[in-house]
Amino acid sequence: MAQYFNITYCIDLNITKKVNYAYIEDNYLEEGFVGYRYRVECTCRVKYQDPPTDMSFLKGIFRAEIQDLCDHAAIIDSHDPFLKTIISPNEYTGIINEQQNKPHFILMSSKIGKLCITPFKPSSENLAKAWYEAIHQRITTHSSGLDIKFEKIKVWETNNWYTEYSANQ
């Protein structure tokens, strides 16, 4: 009988998100940017083999789809009116057209620094689903001949609160 094991890769992210309201140290903030630290766990189910299969390609996929795009970035919804104030009208039109053709993360620079633009509100639930779908597609493409299944992704907002997304949902 084949044996399987789970491997989990963890990524710590520093993300800035625009909020309509927030409480920061008991002070009400009407609108602005708030920094978040997320921990993202990506878990794959892998068939045991002797000798072991080199799984380093998984780390590259996780880093490319999550860390390189989002770490130290301001994540903003492409339909947020604030976006029009920090990028040019031509850039904004290009983003809207690009996301209508294929919704995905768009990385660019702006007046406020690194931006990761999403076609949705950047909640942990939406981020988990989008990251899962992007990673699942890349693992499926790059793991031909290997018995690997991307099981789930967890996006930790705090030490005791996370969102989990898997193919079973």
Coordinates of N, CA, C and O in Angstrom, one line a residue:
M1 N 0.8 -1.2 0.0 CA 0.0 0.0 0.0 C 0.9 1.3 0.0 O 1.8 1.3 0.8
A2 N 0.6 2.2 -0.8 CA 1.3 3.4 -0.9 C 1.2 4.3 0.3 O 0.1 4.3 0.9
Q3 N 2.3 4.9 0.7 CA 2.3 5.8 1.9 C 2.3 7.2 1.4 O 3.0 7.5 0.4
Y4 N 1.6 8.1 2.1 CA 1.6 9.5 1.7 C 1.9 10.3 2.9 O 1.7 9.9 4.1
F5 N 2.5 11.5 2.7 CA 2.7 12.4 3.8 C 2.4 13.8 3.4 O 2.3 14.1 2.2
N6 N 2.2 14.7 4.3 CA 1.9 16.1 4.0 C 3.1 16.9 4.3 O 3.9 16.7 5.2
I7 N 3.4 17.8 3.3 CA 4.4 18.8 3.5 C 3.8 20.2 3.5 O 2.8 20.4 2.8
T8 N 4.2 21.0 4.4 CA 3.7 22.4 4.5 C 4.8 23.4 4.5 O 5.8 23.3 5.1
Y9 N 4.6 24.4 3.6 CA 5.5 25.5 3.5 C 4.9 26.8 4.0 O 3.7 27.0 3.7
C10 N 5.6 27.5 4.9 CA 5.1 28.7 5.5 C 5.7 29.9 5.0 O 6.9 30.0 4.7
I11 N 4.9 31.0 4.8 CA 5.4 32.3 4.3 C 4.8 33.3 5.2 O 3.7 33.3 5.5
D12 N 5.7 34.2 5.7 CA 5.3 35.4 6.5 C 5.3 36.6 5.6 O 6.2 36.9 4.9
L13 N 4.2 37.3 5.6 CA 4.0 38.5 4.8 C 3.7 39.7 5.6 O 3.0 39.7 6.6
N14 N 4.2 40.9 5.1 CA 3.8 42.2 5.6 C 3.0 42.8 4.5 O 3.5 43.0 3.4
I15 N 1.8 43.1 4.7 CA 0.9 43.6 3.7 C 0.2 44.9 4.3 O -0.2 45.0 5.4
T16 N 0.0 45.8 3.4 CA -0.8 47.0 3.7 C -2.1 47.0 3.0 O -2.1 46.7 1.8
K17 N -3.2 47.2 3.7 CA -4.5 47.2 3.0 C -5.2 48.5 3.3 O -5.1 49.1 4.4
K18 N -6.0 49.0 2.3 CA -6.8 50.2 2.5 C -8.1 49.8 3.2 O -8.7 48.8 2.9
V19 N -8.4 50.5 4.2 CA -9.6 50.2 5.0 C -10.6 51.4 5.0 O -10.1 52.6 4.9
N20 N -11.8 51.2 5.1 CA -12.8 52.3 5.2 C -13.0 52.7 6.6 O -13.3 53.9 6.9
Y21 N -12.7 51.8 7.5 CA -12.7 52.2 8.9 C -11.8 51.1 9.7 O -11.7 50.0 9.2
A22 N -11.3 51.5 10.8 CA -10.5 50.6 11.6 C -10.4 51.1 13.0 O -10.5 52.3 13.2
Y23 N -10.1 50.3 13.9 CA -9.8 50.7 15.3 C -8.3 50.3 15.5 O -8.0 49.1 15.5
I24 N -7.5 51.3 15.7 CA -6.1 51.0 16.0 C -5.8 51.6 17.3 O -5.8 52.8 17.6
E25 N -5.4 50.6 18.3 CA -5.2 51.0 19.6 C -6.3 51.9 20.2 O -6.0 53.0 20.7
D26 N -7.5 51.5 20.0 CA -8.7 52.1 20.5 C -9.0 53.5 19.8 O -9.8 54.2 20.3
N27 N -8.3 53.8 18.8 CA -8.5 55.1 18.1 C -9.3 54.7 16.8 O -8.8 53.9 16.0
Y28 N -10.4 55.4 16.5 CA -11.1 55.2 15.3 C -10.5 55.8 14.1 O -10.1 57.0 14.2
L29 N -10.2 55.1 13.0 CA -9.6 55.6 11.8 C -10.7 55.6 10.7 O -11.2 54.5 10.4
E30 N -11.1 56.8 10.2 CA -12.1 56.9 9.2 C -11.8 56.1 8.0 O -12.5 55.3 7.5
E31 N -10.7 56.4 7.4 CA -10.2 55.8 6.1 C -8.7 55.9 6.1 O -8.1 56.9 6.5
G32 N -8.1 54.8 5.6 CA -6.6 54.9 5.5 C -6.0 53.5 5.2 O -6.7 52.6 4.8
F33 N -4.7 53.4 5.5 CA -4.0 52.2 5.3 C -3.6 51.6 6.6 O -3.2 52.3 7.5
V34 N -3.7 50.3 6.7 CA -3.4 49.5 7.9 C -2.4 48.4 7.5 O -2.7 47.7 6.5
G35 N -1.4 48.2 8.3 CA -0.4 47.2 8.0 C -0.9 45.9 8.7 O -1.5 45.8 9.7
Y36 N -0.7 44.8 7.9 CA -1.1 43.4 8.4 C 0.1 42.5 8.3 O 0.9 42.7 7.4
R37 N 0.2 41.6 9.2 CA 1.2 40.5 9.1 C 0.4 39.2 8.9 O -0.4 38.9 9.8
Y38 N 0.6 38.5 7.8 CA -0.1 37.3 7.6 C 0.9 36.2 7.6 O 2.1 36.3 7.2
R39 N 0.5 35.0 8.0 CA 1.2 33.8 7.8 C 0.4 32.9 6.9 O -0.8 32.7 7.1
V40 N 1.0 32.4 5.8 CA 0.4 31.6 4.9 C 1.0 30.2 4.9 O 2.2 30.1 4.8
E41 N 0.2 29.2 5.0 CA 0.6 27.8 5.0 C 0.0 27.1 3.8 O -1.2 27.1 3.6
C42 N 0.9 26.5 3.0 CA 0.5 25.8 1.8 C 0.9 24.3 2.1 O 2.0 24.0 2.3
T43 N -0.1 23.5 2.0 CA 0.1 22.0 2.3 C -0.2 21.2 1.1 O -1.3 21.3 0.5
C44 N 0.7 20.3 0.8 CA 0.6 19.3 -0.3 C 0.7 17.9 0.3 O 1.3 17.6 1.2
R45 N -0.1 17.0 -0.4 CA 0.0 15.6 -0.1 C 0.8 14.9 -1.1 O 0.6 15.1 -2.3
V46 N 1.9 14.2 -0.7 CA 2.9 13.7 -1.5 C 3.0 12.2 -1.3 O 3.1 11.7 -0.1
K47 N 3.2 11.4 -2.4 CA 3.4 10.0 -2.2 C 4.9 9.8 -1.8 O 5.8 10.3 -2.4
Y48 N 5.0 8.9 -0.8 CA 6.4 8.6 -0.4 C 7.1 7.8 -1.5 O 6.5 6.8 -2.0
Q49 N 8.4 8.2 -1.7 CA 9.2 7.4 -2.7 C 10.6 7.3 -2.1 O 11.1 8.1 -1.4
D50 N 11.2 6.2 -2.5 CA 12.6 6.0 -2.1 C 13.4 5.7 -3.4 O 13.2 4.8 -4.1
P51 N 14.3 6.6 -3.8 CA 14.8 7.8 -3.0 C 13.7 8.9 -3.1 O 12.9 8.9 -4.0
P52 N 13.7 9.8 -2.1 CA 12.8 10.9 -2.1 C 12.8 11.8 -3.3 O 13.9 12.0 -3.9
T53 N 11.7 12.3 -3.7 CA 11.6 13.2 -4.9 C 12.0 14.6 -4.4 O 11.6 15.1 -3.3
D54 N 12.7 15.3 -5.3 CA 13.1 16.7 -5.0 C 11.8 17.6 -5.1 O 11.3 17.7 -6.2
M55 N 11.4 18.2 -4.0 CA 10.2 19.0 -3.9 C 10.6 20.5 -4.0 O 9.7 21.4 -3.7
S56 N 11.8 20.9 -4.3 CA 12.2 22.3 -4.2 C 11.4 23.2 -5.2 O 11.2 24.4 -5.0
F57 N 10.9 22.6 -6.3 CA 10.1 23.4 -7.2 C 8.8 23.9 -6.6 O 8.3 25.0 -6.9
L58 N 8.3 23.2 -5.5 CA 7.1 23.7 -4.8 C 7.4 25.1 -4.1 O 6.6 26.0 -4.2
K59 N 8.6 25.2 -3.5 CA 8.9 26.4 -2.8 C 8.9 27.6 -3.9 O 8.5 28.7 -3.6
G60 N 9.5 27.3 -5.0 CA 9.5 28.3 -6.1 C 8.1 28.8 -6.5 O 7.9 30.0 -6.7
I61 N 7.2 27.8 -6.6 CA 5.8 28.2 -6.9 C 5.1 29.0 -5.8 O 4.5 30.0 -6.1
F62 N 5.3 28.6 -4.6 CA 4.7 29.3 -3.5 C 5.2 30.7 -3.4 O 4.5 31.7 -3.2
R63 N 6.6 30.9 -3.6 CA 7.2 32.2 -3.5 C 6.7 33.1 -4.6 O 6.4 34.3 -4.4
A64 N 6.6 32.5 -5.8 CA 6.3 33.3 -7.0 C 4.8 33.8 -6.9 O 4.5 34.9 -7.3
E65 N 3.9 32.9 -6.5 CA 2.5 33.2 -6.5 C 2.0 34.0 -5.3 O 1.0 34.6 -5.3
I66 N 2.8 34.0 -4.2 CA 2.4 34.7 -3.0 C 3.4 35.8 -2.5 O 3.2 37.0 -2.6
Q67 N 4.6 35.3 -2.1 CA 5.6 36.2 -1.5 C 6.1 37.3 -2.5 O 6.1 38.4 -2.1
D68 N 6.5 36.9 -3.7 CA 7.0 37.9 -4.6 C 6.0 39.0 -5.0 O 6.3 40.1 -5.2
L69 N 4.7 38.6 -5.1 CA 3.7 39.5 -5.4 C 3.2 40.4 -4.3 O 3.0 41.6 -4.5
C70 N 3.1 39.8 -3.1 CA 2.4 40.5 -2.1 C 3.2 41.0 -0.9 O 2.7 41.9 -0.2
D71 N 4.3 40.4 -0.6 CA 5.1 40.8 0.5 C 5.5 42.3 0.4 O 6.0 42.7 -0.7
H72 N 5.3 43.1 1.4 CA 5.7 44.5 1.5 C 5.0 45.3 0.4 O 5.5 46.2 -0.2
A73 N 3.7 44.9 0.1 CA 2.9 45.6 -0.9 C 1.7 46.1 -0.3 O 1.2 45.6 0.7
A74 N 1.1 47.1 -0.9 CA -0.2 47.6 -0.6 C -1.2 46.8 -1.5 O -1.0 46.9 -2.8
I75 N -2.1 46.0 -1.0 CA -3.0 45.3 -1.8 C -4.3 46.1 -1.9 O -4.9 46.5 -0.9
I76 N -4.8 46.2 -3.1 CA -6.0 47.1 -3.3 C -6.8 46.5 -4.4 O -6.3 45.9 -5.4
D77 N -8.1 46.6 -4.3 CA -9.1 46.2 -5.2 C -9.0 47.1 -6.5 O -9.0 48.3 -6.3
S78 N -9.1 46.5 -7.6 CA -9.0 47.3 -8.9 C -10.2 48.3 -9.0 O -10.1 49.2 -9.8
H79 N -11.3 48.0 -8.3 CA -12.4 48.9 -8.4 C -12.5 49.9 -7.3 O -13.5 50.7 -7.2
D80 N -11.5 50.0 -6.4 CA -11.5 50.9 -5.4 C -11.2 52.3 -6.0 O -10.1 52.5 -6.7
P81 N -12.0 53.3 -5.8 CA -11.8 54.7 -6.4 C -10.4 55.3 -6.0 O -9.8 56.0 -6.8
F82 N -9.9 54.9 -4.9 CA -8.6 55.4 -4.4 C -7.4 55.0 -5.4 O -6.5 55.8 -5.6
L83 N -7.6 53.9 -6.1 CA -6.6 53.5 -7.1 C -6.3 54.5 -8.1 O -5.2 54.8 -8.6
K84 N -7.4 55.2 -8.6 CA -7.3 56.2 -9.6 C -6.5 57.4 -9.2 O -6.0 58.2 -10.0
T85 N -6.3 57.6 -7.9 CA -5.6 58.8 -7.4 C -4.1 58.5 -7.2 O -3.3 59.4 -7.1
I86 N -3.7 57.2 -7.4 CA -2.2 56.9 -7.2 C -1.6 56.3 -8.4 O -0.4 56.1 -8.4
I87 N -2.3 56.1 -9.5 CA -1.7 55.7 -10.8 C -2.3 56.5 -11.9 O -3.4 57.2 -11.7
S88 N -1.7 56.5 -13.0 CA -2.2 57.3 -14.2 C -3.5 56.8 -14.7 O -3.8 55.6 -14.6
P89 N -4.2 57.6 -15.4 CA -5.5 57.1 -16.1 C -5.2 56.0 -17.1 O -6.0 55.1 -17.2
N90 N -4.1 56.1 -17.8 CA -3.8 55.0 -18.8 C -3.5 53.7 -18.1 O -3.9 52.6 -18.5
E91 N -2.7 53.8 -17.0 CA -2.4 52.6 -16.2 C -3.7 52.0 -15.7 O -3.9 50.7 -15.7
Y92 N -4.6 52.8 -15.2 CA -5.9 52.3 -14.6 C -6.7 51.6 -15.7 O -7.2 50.5 -15.5
T93 N -6.8 52.2 -16.8 CA -7.6 51.6 -17.9 C -7.0 50.3 -18.3 O -7.7 49.3 -18.6
G94 N -5.7 50.2 -18.4 CA -5.0 49.0 -18.7 C -5.3 47.9 -17.7 O -5.5 46.7 -18.1
I95 N -5.3 48.2 -16.5 CA -5.5 47.2 -15.4 C -7.0 46.7 -15.5 O -7.2 45.5 -15.4
I96 N -7.9 47.6 -15.7 CA -9.3 47.2 -15.8 C -9.5 46.3 -17.0 O -10.1 45.2 -16.9
N97 N -8.9 46.6 -18.2 CA -9.0 45.8 -19.4 C -8.4 44.4 -19.2 O -8.9 43.4 -19.5
E98 N -7.2 44.4 -18.5 CA -6.4 43.2 -18.3 C -7.2 42.3 -17.4 O -7.3 41.1 -17.6
Q99 N -7.8 42.8 -16.3 CA -8.5 42.0 -15.4 C -9.9 41.5 -15.9 O -10.4 40.5 -15.5
Q100 N -10.5 42.2 -16.9 CA -11.7 41.7 -17.5 C -11.4 40.5 -18.4 O -12.2 39.6 -18.5
N101 N -10.2 40.5 -19.0 CA -9.8 39.4 -19.8 C -9.4 38.1 -19.0 O -9.8 37.0 -19.4
K102 N -8.7 38.4 -17.9 CA -8.2 37.3 -17.1 C -8.0 37.8 -15.7 O -6.9 38.4 -15.4
P103 N -8.9 37.6 -14.8 CA -8.7 38.2 -13.4 C -7.5 37.5 -12.7 O -7.4 36.3 -12.7
H104 N -6.6 38.3 -12.2 CA -5.4 37.9 -11.5 C -4.8 39.0 -10.8 O -5.2 40.2 -10.9
F105 N -3.7 38.7 -10.0 CA -3.0 39.8 -9.3 C -2.2 40.5 -10.4 O -1.6 40.0 -11.2
I106 N -2.1 41.9 -10.2 CA -1.2 42.7 -11.0 C -0.3 43.4 -10.1 O -0.7 44.1 -9.2
L107 N 1.0 43.3 -10.4 CA 2.0 44.0 -9.6 C 2.6 45.2 -10.3 O 2.9 45.2 -11.5
M108 N 2.6 46.3 -9.6 CA 3.1 47.6 -10.2 C 3.6 48.5 -9.1 O 3.3 48.3 -7.9
S109 N 4.3 49.6 -9.5 CA 4.7 50.6 -8.6 C 3.8 51.8 -8.7 O 3.1 52.0 -9.7
S110 N 3.7 52.6 -7.6 CA 2.8 53.8 -7.6 C 3.5 54.9 -6.7 O 4.6 54.7 -6.2
K111 N 2.7 55.9 -6.5 CA 3.2 57.0 -5.6 C 3.4 56.5 -4.2 O 4.2 57.1 -3.5
I112 N 2.7 55.5 -3.8 CA 2.8 55.0 -2.4 C 3.7 53.8 -2.3 O 3.8 53.2 -1.3
G113 N 4.3 53.3 -3.4 CA 5.2 52.2 -3.4 C 4.6 51.0 -4.1 O 3.8 51.1 -5.0
K114 N 5.0 49.8 -3.7 CA 4.6 48.6 -4.4 C 3.2 48.3 -4.2 O 2.6 48.3 -3.1
L115 N 2.5 48.0 -5.3 CA 1.0 47.7 -5.3 C 0.8 46.3 -5.8 O 1.4 45.9 -6.8
C116 N -0.1 45.6 -5.2 CA -0.6 44.4 -5.7 C -2.1 44.6 -5.9 O -2.9 44.8 -4.9
I117 N -2.5 44.6 -7.2 CA -3.9 45.0 -7.5 C -4.7 43.7 -7.7 O -4.3 42.8 -8.5
T118 N -5.8 43.6 -7.1 CA -6.7 42.4 -7.2 C -8.0 42.7 -7.8 O -8.4 43.8 -7.8
P119 N -8.6 41.7 -8.4 CA -10.0 41.9 -9.0 C -11.1 41.7 -8.0 O -12.2 41.5 -8.3
F120 N -10.7 41.8 -6.7 CA -11.7 41.5 -5.6 C -11.3 42.3 -4.4 O -10.1 42.7 -4.3
K121 N -12.1 42.4 -3.4 CA -11.8 43.0 -2.1 C -10.8 42.0 -1.5 O -11.0 40.8 -1.4
P122 N -9.6 42.6 -1.0 CA -8.5 41.7 -0.5 C -8.7 41.2 0.9 O -7.9 41.4 1.8
S123 N -9.8 40.5 1.1 CA -10.0 39.8 2.4 C -9.2 38.6 2.5 O -8.8 38.0 1.5
S124 N -9.0 38.0 3.7 CA -8.2 36.8 3.8 C -8.9 35.6 3.1 O -8.3 34.8 2.5
E125 N -10.3 35.7 3.1 CA -11.0 34.6 2.4 C -10.8 34.7 0.9 O -10.5 33.7 0.2
N126 N -10.9 35.9 0.3 CA -10.6 36.0 -1.1 C -9.2 35.8 -1.5 O -8.9 35.2 -2.6
L127 N -8.2 36.2 -0.7 CA -6.8 35.9 -0.9 C -6.5 34.4 -0.9 O -5.8 33.9 -1.8
A128 N -7.1 33.7 0.1 CA -6.9 32.3 0.2 C -7.4 31.6 -1.1 O -6.7 30.7 -1.6
K129 N -8.5 31.9 -1.5 CA -9.1 31.3 -2.7 C -8.3 31.6 -4.0 O -8.0 30.7 -4.7
A130 N -7.9 32.8 -4.2 CA -7.1 33.2 -5.3 C -5.8 32.5 -5.3 O -5.3 32.0 -6.4
W131 N -5.1 32.6 -4.2 CA -3.8 31.9 -4.1 C -3.9 30.4 -4.3 O -3.1 29.8 -5.0
Y132 N -4.9 29.8 -3.8 CA -5.1 28.4 -3.9 C -5.2 28.0 -5.4 O -4.6 27.1 -6.0
E133 N -6.1 28.8 -6.1 CA -6.4 28.5 -7.5 C -5.1 28.7 -8.4 O -4.8 27.8 -9.3
A134 N -4.3 29.7 -8.1 CA -3.1 30.0 -8.9 C -2.1 28.9 -8.6 O -1.4 28.4 -9.6
I135 N -1.9 28.5 -7.4 CA -0.9 27.5 -7.0 C -1.3 26.2 -7.5 O -0.5 25.4 -8.0
H136 N -2.6 25.8 -7.4 CA -3.1 24.5 -7.8 C -2.8 24.3 -9.3 O -2.3 23.3 -9.8
Q137 N -3.1 25.4 -10.1 CA -2.8 25.3 -11.5 C -1.3 25.1 -11.8 O -1.0 24.3 -12.7
R138 N -0.5 25.8 -11.2 CA 1.0 25.7 -11.4 C 1.5 24.3 -11.0 O 2.4 23.7 -11.6
I139 N 1.1 23.8 -9.8 CA 1.5 22.5 -9.4 C 1.1 21.4 -10.3 O 1.8 20.5 -10.7
T140 N -0.2 21.5 -10.8 CA -0.7 20.5 -11.8 C 0.2 20.5 -13.0 O 0.5 19.5 -13.6
T141 N 0.5 21.7 -13.5 CA 1.3 21.9 -14.7 C 2.8 21.3 -14.5 O 3.3 20.7 -15.4
H142 N 3.4 21.6 -13.4 CA 4.8 21.3 -13.2 C 5.1 20.0 -12.5 O 6.2 19.6 -12.3
S143 N 4.1 19.2 -12.1 CA 4.3 18.0 -11.3 C 4.0 16.7 -12.1 O 3.7 15.7 -11.6
S144 N 4.1 16.8 -13.4 CA 3.7 15.7 -14.2 C 4.6 14.5 -13.9 O 5.8 14.6 -13.7
G145 N 3.9 13.3 -13.7 CA 4.6 12.1 -13.3 C 4.8 12.0 -11.8 O 5.2 10.9 -11.3
L146 N 4.6 13.0 -11.0 CA 4.7 12.9 -9.6 C 3.3 12.8 -8.9 O 2.4 13.4 -9.4
D147 N 3.2 12.1 -7.9 CA 2.0 12.0 -7.1 C 1.9 13.1 -6.1 O 2.2 12.8 -4.9
I148 N 1.5 14.3 -6.5 CA 1.5 15.4 -5.6 C 0.1 16.1 -5.7 O -0.4 16.3 -6.8
K149 N -0.5 16.4 -4.6 CA -1.8 17.1 -4.6 C -1.8 18.3 -3.7 O -1.4 18.1 -2.5
F150 N -2.1 19.4 -4.2 CA -2.2 20.6 -3.4 C -3.4 20.5 -2.5 O -4.5 20.6 -3.0
E151 N -3.3 20.3 -1.2 CA -4.4 20.0 -0.3 C -5.1 21.2 0.1 O -6.4 21.3 0.0
K152 N -4.4 22.2 0.7 CA -5.1 23.3 1.2 C -4.1 24.5 1.5 O -2.9 24.3 1.4
I153 N -4.7 25.6 1.7 CA -4.0 26.8 2.1 C -4.7 27.5 3.3 O -5.9 27.5 3.4
K154 N -3.8 27.9 4.2 CA -4.3 28.6 5.4 C -3.7 30.0 5.4 O -2.5 30.2 5.2
V155 N -4.6 31.0 5.6 CA -4.1 32.4 5.7 C -4.4 32.8 7.1 O -5.6 33.0 7.5
W156 N -3.3 32.9 7.9 CA -3.5 33.3 9.3 C -3.5 34.9 9.4 O -2.5 35.5 9.0
E157 N -4.5 35.4 10.0 CA -4.6 36.9 10.2 C -4.0 37.2 11.6 O -3.5 38.3 11.8
T158 N -4.3 36.4 12.6 CA -3.7 36.5 13.9 C -3.3 35.1 14.4 O -3.4 34.2 13.7
N159 N -2.7 35.1 15.6 CA -2.3 33.8 16.1 C -3.4 32.8 16.3 O -3.1 31.6 16.4
N160 N -4.6 33.3 16.4 CA -5.7 32.3 16.7 C -6.9 32.5 15.7 O -8.0 32.1 16.0
W161 N -6.6 33.1 14.5 CA -7.7 33.2 13.5 C -7.1 33.1 12.1 O -6.2 33.7 11.7
Y162 N -7.7 32.1 11.4 CA -7.2 31.9 10.0 C -8.4 31.5 9.1 O -9.5 31.1 9.6
T163 N -8.1 31.7 7.8 CA -9.1 31.2 6.8 C -8.4 30.1 6.1 O -7.2 30.1 5.8
E164 N -9.2 29.0 5.8 CA -8.6 27.8 5.1 C -9.4 27.6 3.9 O -10.6 27.7 3.9
Y165 N -8.7 27.3 2.8 CA -9.4 27.0 1.5 C -8.8 25.7 0.9 O -7.6 25.5 1.0
S166 N -9.6 24.8 0.4 CA -9.2 23.6 -0.2 C -10.1 23.2 -1.4 O -11.1 23.8 -1.6
A167 N -9.6 22.3 -2.1 CA -10.4 21.8 -3.3 C -11.7 21.3 -2.9 O -12.7 21.2 -3.7
N168 N -11.9 20.8 -1.7 CA -13.1 20.2 -1.2 C -14.2 21.2 -1.0 O -15.3 20.8 -0.6
Q169 N -13.9 22.5 -1.1 CA -14.9 23.5 -0.8 C -15.7 23.9 -2.0 O -15.3 23.8 -3.1

